[in-house]
mmCIF file of C-alpha atoms in Angstrom:
data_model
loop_
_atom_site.group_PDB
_atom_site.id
_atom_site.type_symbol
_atom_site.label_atom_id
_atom_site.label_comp_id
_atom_site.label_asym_id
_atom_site.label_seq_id
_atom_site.Cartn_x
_atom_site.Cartn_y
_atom_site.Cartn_z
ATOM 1 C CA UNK A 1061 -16.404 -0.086 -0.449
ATOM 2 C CA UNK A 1062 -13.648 -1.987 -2.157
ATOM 3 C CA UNK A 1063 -11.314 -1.500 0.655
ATOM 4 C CA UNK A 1064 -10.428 -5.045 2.990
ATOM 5 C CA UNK A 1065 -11.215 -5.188 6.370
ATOM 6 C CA UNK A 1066 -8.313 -6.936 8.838
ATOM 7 C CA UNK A 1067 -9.218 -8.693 12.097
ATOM 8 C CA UNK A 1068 -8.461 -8.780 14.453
ATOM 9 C CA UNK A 1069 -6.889 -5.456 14.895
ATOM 10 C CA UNK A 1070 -4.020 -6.797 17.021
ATOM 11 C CA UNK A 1071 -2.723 -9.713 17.799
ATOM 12 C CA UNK A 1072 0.143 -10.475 20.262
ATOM 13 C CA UNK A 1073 1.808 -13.766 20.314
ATOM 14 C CA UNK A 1074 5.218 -15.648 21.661
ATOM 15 C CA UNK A 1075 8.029 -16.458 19.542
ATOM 16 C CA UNK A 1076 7.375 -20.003 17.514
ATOM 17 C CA UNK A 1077 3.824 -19.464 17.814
ATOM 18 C CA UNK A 1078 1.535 -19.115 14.979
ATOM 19 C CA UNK A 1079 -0.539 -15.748 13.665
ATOM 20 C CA UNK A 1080 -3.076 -16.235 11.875
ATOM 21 C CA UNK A 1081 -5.130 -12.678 10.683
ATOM 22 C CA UNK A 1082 -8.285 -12.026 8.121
ATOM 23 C CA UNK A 1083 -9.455 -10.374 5.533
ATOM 24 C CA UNK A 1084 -12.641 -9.617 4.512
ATOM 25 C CA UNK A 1085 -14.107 -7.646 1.419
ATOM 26 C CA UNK A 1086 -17.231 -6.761 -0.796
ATOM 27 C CA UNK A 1087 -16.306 -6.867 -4.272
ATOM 28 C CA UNK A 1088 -15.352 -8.880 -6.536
ATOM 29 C CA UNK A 1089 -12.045 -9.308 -7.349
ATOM 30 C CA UNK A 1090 -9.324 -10.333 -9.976
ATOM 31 C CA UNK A 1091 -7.056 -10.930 -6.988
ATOM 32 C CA UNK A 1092 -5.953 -9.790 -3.273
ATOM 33 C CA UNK A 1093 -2.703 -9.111 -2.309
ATOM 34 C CA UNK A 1094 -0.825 -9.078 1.707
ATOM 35 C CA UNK A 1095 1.176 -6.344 2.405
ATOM 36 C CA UNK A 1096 3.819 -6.245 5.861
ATOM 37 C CA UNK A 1097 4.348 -2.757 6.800
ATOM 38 C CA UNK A 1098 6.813 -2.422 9.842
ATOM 39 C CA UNK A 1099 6.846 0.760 12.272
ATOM 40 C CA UNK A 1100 6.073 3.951 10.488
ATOM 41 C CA UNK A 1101 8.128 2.481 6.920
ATOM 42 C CA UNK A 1102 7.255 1.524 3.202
ATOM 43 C CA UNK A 1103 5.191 -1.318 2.853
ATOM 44 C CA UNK A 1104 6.393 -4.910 1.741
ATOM 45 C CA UNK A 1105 4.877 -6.939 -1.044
ATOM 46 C CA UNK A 1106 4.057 -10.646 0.731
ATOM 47 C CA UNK A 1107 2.073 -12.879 -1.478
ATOM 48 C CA UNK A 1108 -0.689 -12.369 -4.225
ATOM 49 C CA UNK A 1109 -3.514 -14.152 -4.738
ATOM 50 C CA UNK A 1110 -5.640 -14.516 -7.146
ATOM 51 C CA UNK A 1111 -8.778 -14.919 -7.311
ATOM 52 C CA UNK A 1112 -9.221 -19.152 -9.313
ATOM 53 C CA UNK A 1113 -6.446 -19.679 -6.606
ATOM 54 C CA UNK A 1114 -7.962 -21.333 -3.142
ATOM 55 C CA UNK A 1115 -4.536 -21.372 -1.450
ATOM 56 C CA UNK A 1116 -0.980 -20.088 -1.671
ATOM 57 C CA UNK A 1117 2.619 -20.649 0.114
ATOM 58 C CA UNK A 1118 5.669 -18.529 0.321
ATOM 59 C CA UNK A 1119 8.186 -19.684 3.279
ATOM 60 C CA UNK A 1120 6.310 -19.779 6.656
ATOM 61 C CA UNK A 1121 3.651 -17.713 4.921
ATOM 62 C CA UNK A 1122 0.162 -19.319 4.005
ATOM 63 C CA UNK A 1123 -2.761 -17.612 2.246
ATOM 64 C CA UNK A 1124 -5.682 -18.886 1.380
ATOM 65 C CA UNK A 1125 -8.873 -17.124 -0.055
ATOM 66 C CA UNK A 1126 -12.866 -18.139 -0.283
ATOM 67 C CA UNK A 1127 -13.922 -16.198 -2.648
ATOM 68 C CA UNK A 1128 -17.716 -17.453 -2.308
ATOM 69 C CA UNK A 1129 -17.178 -15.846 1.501
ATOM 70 C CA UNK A 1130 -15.404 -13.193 0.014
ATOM 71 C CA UNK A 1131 -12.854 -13.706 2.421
ATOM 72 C CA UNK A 1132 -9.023 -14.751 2.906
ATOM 73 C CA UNK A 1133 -6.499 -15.814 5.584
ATOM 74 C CA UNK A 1134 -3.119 -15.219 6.499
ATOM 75 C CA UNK A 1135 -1.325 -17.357 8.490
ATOM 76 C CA UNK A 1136 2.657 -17.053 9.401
ATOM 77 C CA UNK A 1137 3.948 -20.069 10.937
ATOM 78 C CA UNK A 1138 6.398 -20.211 13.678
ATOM 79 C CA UNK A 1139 6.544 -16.609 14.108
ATOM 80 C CA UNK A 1140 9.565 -14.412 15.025
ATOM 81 C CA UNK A 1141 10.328 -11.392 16.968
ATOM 82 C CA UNK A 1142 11.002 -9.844 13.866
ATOM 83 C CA UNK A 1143 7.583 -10.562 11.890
ATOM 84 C CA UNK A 1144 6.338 -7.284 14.567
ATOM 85 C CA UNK A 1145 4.730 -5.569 12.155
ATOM 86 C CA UNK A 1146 1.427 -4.319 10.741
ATOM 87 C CA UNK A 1147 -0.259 -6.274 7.955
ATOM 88 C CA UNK A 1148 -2.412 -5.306 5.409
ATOM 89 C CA UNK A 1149 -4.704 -7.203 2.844
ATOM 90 C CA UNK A 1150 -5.670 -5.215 -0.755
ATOM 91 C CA UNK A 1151 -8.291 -6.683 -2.870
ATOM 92 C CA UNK A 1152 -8.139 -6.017 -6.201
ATOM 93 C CA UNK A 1153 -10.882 -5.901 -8.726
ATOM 94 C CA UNK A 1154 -8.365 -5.772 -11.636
ATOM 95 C CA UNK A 1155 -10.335 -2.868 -13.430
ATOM 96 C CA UNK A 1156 -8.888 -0.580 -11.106
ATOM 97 C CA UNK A 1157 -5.682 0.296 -12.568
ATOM 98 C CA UNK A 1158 -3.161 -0.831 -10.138
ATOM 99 C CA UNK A 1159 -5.298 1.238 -7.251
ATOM 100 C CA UNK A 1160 -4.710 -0.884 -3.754
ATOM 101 C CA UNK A 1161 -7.612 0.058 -1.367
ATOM 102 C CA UNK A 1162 -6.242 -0.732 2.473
ATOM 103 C CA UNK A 1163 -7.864 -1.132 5.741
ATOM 104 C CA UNK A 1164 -6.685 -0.429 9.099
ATOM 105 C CA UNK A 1165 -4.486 -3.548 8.941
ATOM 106 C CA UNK A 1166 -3.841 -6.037 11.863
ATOM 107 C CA UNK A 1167 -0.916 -4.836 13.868
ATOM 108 C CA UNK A 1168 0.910 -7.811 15.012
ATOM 109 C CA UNK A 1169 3.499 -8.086 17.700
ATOM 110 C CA UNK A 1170 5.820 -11.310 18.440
ATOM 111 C CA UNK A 1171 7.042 -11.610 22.147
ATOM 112 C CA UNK A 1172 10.496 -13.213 22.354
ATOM 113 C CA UNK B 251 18.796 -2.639 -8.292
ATOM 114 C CA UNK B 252 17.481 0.525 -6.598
ATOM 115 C CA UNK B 253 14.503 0.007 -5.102
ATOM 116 C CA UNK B 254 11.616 2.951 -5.184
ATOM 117 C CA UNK B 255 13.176 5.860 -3.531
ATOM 118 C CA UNK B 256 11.199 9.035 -2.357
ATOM 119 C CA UNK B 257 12.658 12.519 -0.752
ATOM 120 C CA UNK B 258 12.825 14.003 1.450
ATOM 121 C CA UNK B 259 12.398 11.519 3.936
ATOM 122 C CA UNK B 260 11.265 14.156 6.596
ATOM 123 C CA UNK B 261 9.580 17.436 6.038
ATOM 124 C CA UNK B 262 8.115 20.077 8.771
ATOM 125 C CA UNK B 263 5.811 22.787 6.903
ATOM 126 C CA UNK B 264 3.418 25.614 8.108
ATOM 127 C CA UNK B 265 0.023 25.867 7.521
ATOM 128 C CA UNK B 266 -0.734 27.485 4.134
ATOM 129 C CA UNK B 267 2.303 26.436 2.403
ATOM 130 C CA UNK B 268 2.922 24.367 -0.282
ATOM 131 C CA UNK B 269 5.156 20.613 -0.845
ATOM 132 C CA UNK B 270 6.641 19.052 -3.203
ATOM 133 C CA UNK B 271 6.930 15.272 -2.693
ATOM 134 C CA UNK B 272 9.379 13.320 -5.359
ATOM 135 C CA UNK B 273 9.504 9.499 -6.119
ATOM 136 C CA UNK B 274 12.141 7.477 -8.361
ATOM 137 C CA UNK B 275 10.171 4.172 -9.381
ATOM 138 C CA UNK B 276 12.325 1.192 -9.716
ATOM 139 C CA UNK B 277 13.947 1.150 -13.500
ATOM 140 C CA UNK B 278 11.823 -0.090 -15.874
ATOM 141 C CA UNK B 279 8.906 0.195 -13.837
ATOM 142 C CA UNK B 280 6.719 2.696 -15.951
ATOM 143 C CA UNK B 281 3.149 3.607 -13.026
ATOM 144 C CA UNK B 282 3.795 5.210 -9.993
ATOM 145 C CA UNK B 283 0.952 5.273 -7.543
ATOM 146 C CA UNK B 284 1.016 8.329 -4.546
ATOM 147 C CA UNK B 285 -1.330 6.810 -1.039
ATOM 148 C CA UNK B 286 -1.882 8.969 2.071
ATOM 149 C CA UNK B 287 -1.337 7.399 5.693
ATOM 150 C CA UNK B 288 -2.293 8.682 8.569
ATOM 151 C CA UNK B 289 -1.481 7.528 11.626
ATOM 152 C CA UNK B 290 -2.993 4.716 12.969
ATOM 153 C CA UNK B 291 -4.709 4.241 9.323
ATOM 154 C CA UNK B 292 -4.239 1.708 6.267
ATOM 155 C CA UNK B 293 -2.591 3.427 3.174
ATOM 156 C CA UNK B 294 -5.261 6.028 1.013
ATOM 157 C CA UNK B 295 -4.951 6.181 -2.908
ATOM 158 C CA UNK B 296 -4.043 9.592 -3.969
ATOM 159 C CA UNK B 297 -3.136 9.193 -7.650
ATOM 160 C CA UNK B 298 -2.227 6.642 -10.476
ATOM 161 C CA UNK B 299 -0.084 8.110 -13.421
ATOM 162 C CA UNK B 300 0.870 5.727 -15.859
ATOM 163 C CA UNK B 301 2.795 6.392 -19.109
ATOM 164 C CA UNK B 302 2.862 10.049 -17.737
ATOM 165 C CA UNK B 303 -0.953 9.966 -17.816
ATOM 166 C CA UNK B 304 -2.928 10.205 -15.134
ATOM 167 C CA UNK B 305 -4.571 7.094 -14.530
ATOM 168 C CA UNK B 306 -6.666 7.071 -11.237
ATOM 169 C CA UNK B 307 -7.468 9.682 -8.465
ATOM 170 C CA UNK B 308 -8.634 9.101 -5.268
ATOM 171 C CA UNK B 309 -11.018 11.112 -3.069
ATOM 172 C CA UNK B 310 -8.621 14.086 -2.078
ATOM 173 C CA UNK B 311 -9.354 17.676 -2.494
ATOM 174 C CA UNK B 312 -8.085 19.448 -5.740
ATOM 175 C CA UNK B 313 -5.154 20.721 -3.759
ATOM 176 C CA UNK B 314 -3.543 17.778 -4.285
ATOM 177 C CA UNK B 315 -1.861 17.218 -7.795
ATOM 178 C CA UNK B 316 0.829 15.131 -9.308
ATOM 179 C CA UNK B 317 2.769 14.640 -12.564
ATOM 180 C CA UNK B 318 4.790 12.395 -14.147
ATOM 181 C CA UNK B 319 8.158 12.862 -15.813
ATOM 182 C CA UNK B 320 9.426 11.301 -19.027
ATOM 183 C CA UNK B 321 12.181 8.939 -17.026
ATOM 184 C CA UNK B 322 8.403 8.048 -14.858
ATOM 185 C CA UNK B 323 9.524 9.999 -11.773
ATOM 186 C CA UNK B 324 6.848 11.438 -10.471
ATOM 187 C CA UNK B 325 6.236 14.515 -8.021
ATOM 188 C CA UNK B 326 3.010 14.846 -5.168
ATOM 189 C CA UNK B 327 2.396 18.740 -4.710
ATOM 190 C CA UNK B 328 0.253 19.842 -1.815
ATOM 191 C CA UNK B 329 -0.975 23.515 -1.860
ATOM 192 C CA UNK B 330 -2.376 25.553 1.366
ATOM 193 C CA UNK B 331 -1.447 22.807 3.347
ATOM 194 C CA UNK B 332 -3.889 22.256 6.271
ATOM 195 C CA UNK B 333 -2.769 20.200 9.615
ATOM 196 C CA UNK B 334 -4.554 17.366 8.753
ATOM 197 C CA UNK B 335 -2.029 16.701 5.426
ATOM 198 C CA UNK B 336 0.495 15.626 8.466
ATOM 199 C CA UNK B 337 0.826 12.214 7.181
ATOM 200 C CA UNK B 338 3.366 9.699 5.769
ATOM 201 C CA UNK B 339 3.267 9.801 1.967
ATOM 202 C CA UNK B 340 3.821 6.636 0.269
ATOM 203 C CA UNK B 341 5.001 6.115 -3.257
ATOM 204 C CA UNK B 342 4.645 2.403 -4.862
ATOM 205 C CA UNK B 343 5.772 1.576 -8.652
ATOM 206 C CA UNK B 344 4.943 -1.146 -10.744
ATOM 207 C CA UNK B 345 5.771 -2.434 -14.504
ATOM 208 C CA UNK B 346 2.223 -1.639 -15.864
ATOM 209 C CA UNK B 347 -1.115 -1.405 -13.799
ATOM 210 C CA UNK B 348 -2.785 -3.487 -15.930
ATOM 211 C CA UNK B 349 -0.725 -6.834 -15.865
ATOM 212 C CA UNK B 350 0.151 -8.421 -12.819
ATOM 213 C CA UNK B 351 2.816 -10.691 -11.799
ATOM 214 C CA UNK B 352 3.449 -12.502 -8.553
ATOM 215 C CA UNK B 353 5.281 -9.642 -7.134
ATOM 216 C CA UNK B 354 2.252 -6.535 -6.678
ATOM 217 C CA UNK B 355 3.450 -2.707 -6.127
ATOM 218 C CA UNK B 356 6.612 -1.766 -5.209
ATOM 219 C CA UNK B 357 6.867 0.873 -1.865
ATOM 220 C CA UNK B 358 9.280 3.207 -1.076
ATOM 221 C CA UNK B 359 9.660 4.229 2.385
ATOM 222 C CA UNK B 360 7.337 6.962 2.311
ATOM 223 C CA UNK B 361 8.343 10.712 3.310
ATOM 224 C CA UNK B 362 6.728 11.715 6.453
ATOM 225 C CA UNK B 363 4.982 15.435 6.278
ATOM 226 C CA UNK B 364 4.225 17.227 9.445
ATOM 227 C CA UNK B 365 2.176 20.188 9.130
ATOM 228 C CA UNK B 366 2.238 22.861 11.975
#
């Protein structure tokens, strides 16, 4: 399967609190890529990674990625209401045309 | 800039019938990729068309087609629809499926499809 695997499946938290949520794979891959997908909406481009890369920042996001454990972490810092969402991780094996292969995704929800 | 935009944004249909799904990739942004979600699932690849070529298909049935037009819109049709097509239909674009950037696909908000 080239699909990624999110854990846990939901994760509930307070406001200012951190989230941290995994991925895990079984291919190899060219690079892997976080989506943010809010209630029942498009999803949202987050942060790619790729796959000579070990860690990555964008604002209060952090990615990393262990490619020997064919594995990677997402971890939003300081979390707010509004990061409620459902997050996805895509690996990518880069021969694949652009095809993103999802899993169920981590569905995250921030308490105020 | 527009982003990806897909209509209709709703859609109730009966069994048997057949939809017609439409997506507007961002300009300039020359693959459009169709995925399948159902509820309480991660995103499904459908198709990949690319330079108005199909690219990639997923695992759906043959009832399931798509094109692509010369200005890269692209259209999802669904014949003899069945009730488990109720789903949200997501369209992504990107500049070309074989070079990435920092930035991934593109997603438009998806039309939702309820078969009864």
């Amino acid at each position: 399967s080239q699909q990624g695997e999110e854990d846990p499946q939901a994760l509930s938290i307070q406001e200012g609190e951190n989230a941290t949520m995994n991925c895990s794979y079984k291919t190899s891959i060219n690079n892997l890529q976080w989506y943010r997908q809010n209630s029942g909406r498009g999803l949202v481009h987050l942060i790619l990674i790729r796959s000579n890369e070990r860690e990555k920042h964008s604002g209060r996001l952090r990615v990393t990625l262990d490619t020997s454990k064919k594995s990677s972490s997402l971890l939003i810092t300081a979390s707010r209401a509004a990061d409620t969402a459902s997050y996805f991780c895509a690996p990518d094996r880069g021969s694949t045309l652009g095809r993103l292969y999802f899993g169920r995704g981590t569905q995250l929800t921030v308490w105020p | 800039d527009a982003g990806v935009t897909q209509s209709p944004t709703h859609l109730i249909k009966t069994r048997g019938q057949h939809v017609t799904l439409r997506c507007s990739p961002i300009s300039g942004h020359k693959s459009v990729s169709w995925y399948q979600q159902v509820l309480g699932q991660g995103p499904q690849f459908i198709f990949q068309y690319y330079e108005k070529e199909e690219r990639g298909r997923g695992n759906f049935p043959d009832r399931f087609s798509a094109r692509q037009f010369p200005n890269y819109s692209s259209e999802l049709n669904v014949n003899a629809l069945l009730l488990g097509d109720s789903a949200l239909y997501l369209c992504a674009s990107s500049l070309d499926p074989g070079i990435w950037t920092n930035y991934g696909y593109t997603f438009g908000s998806g039309t939702r499809l309820t078969v009864v």
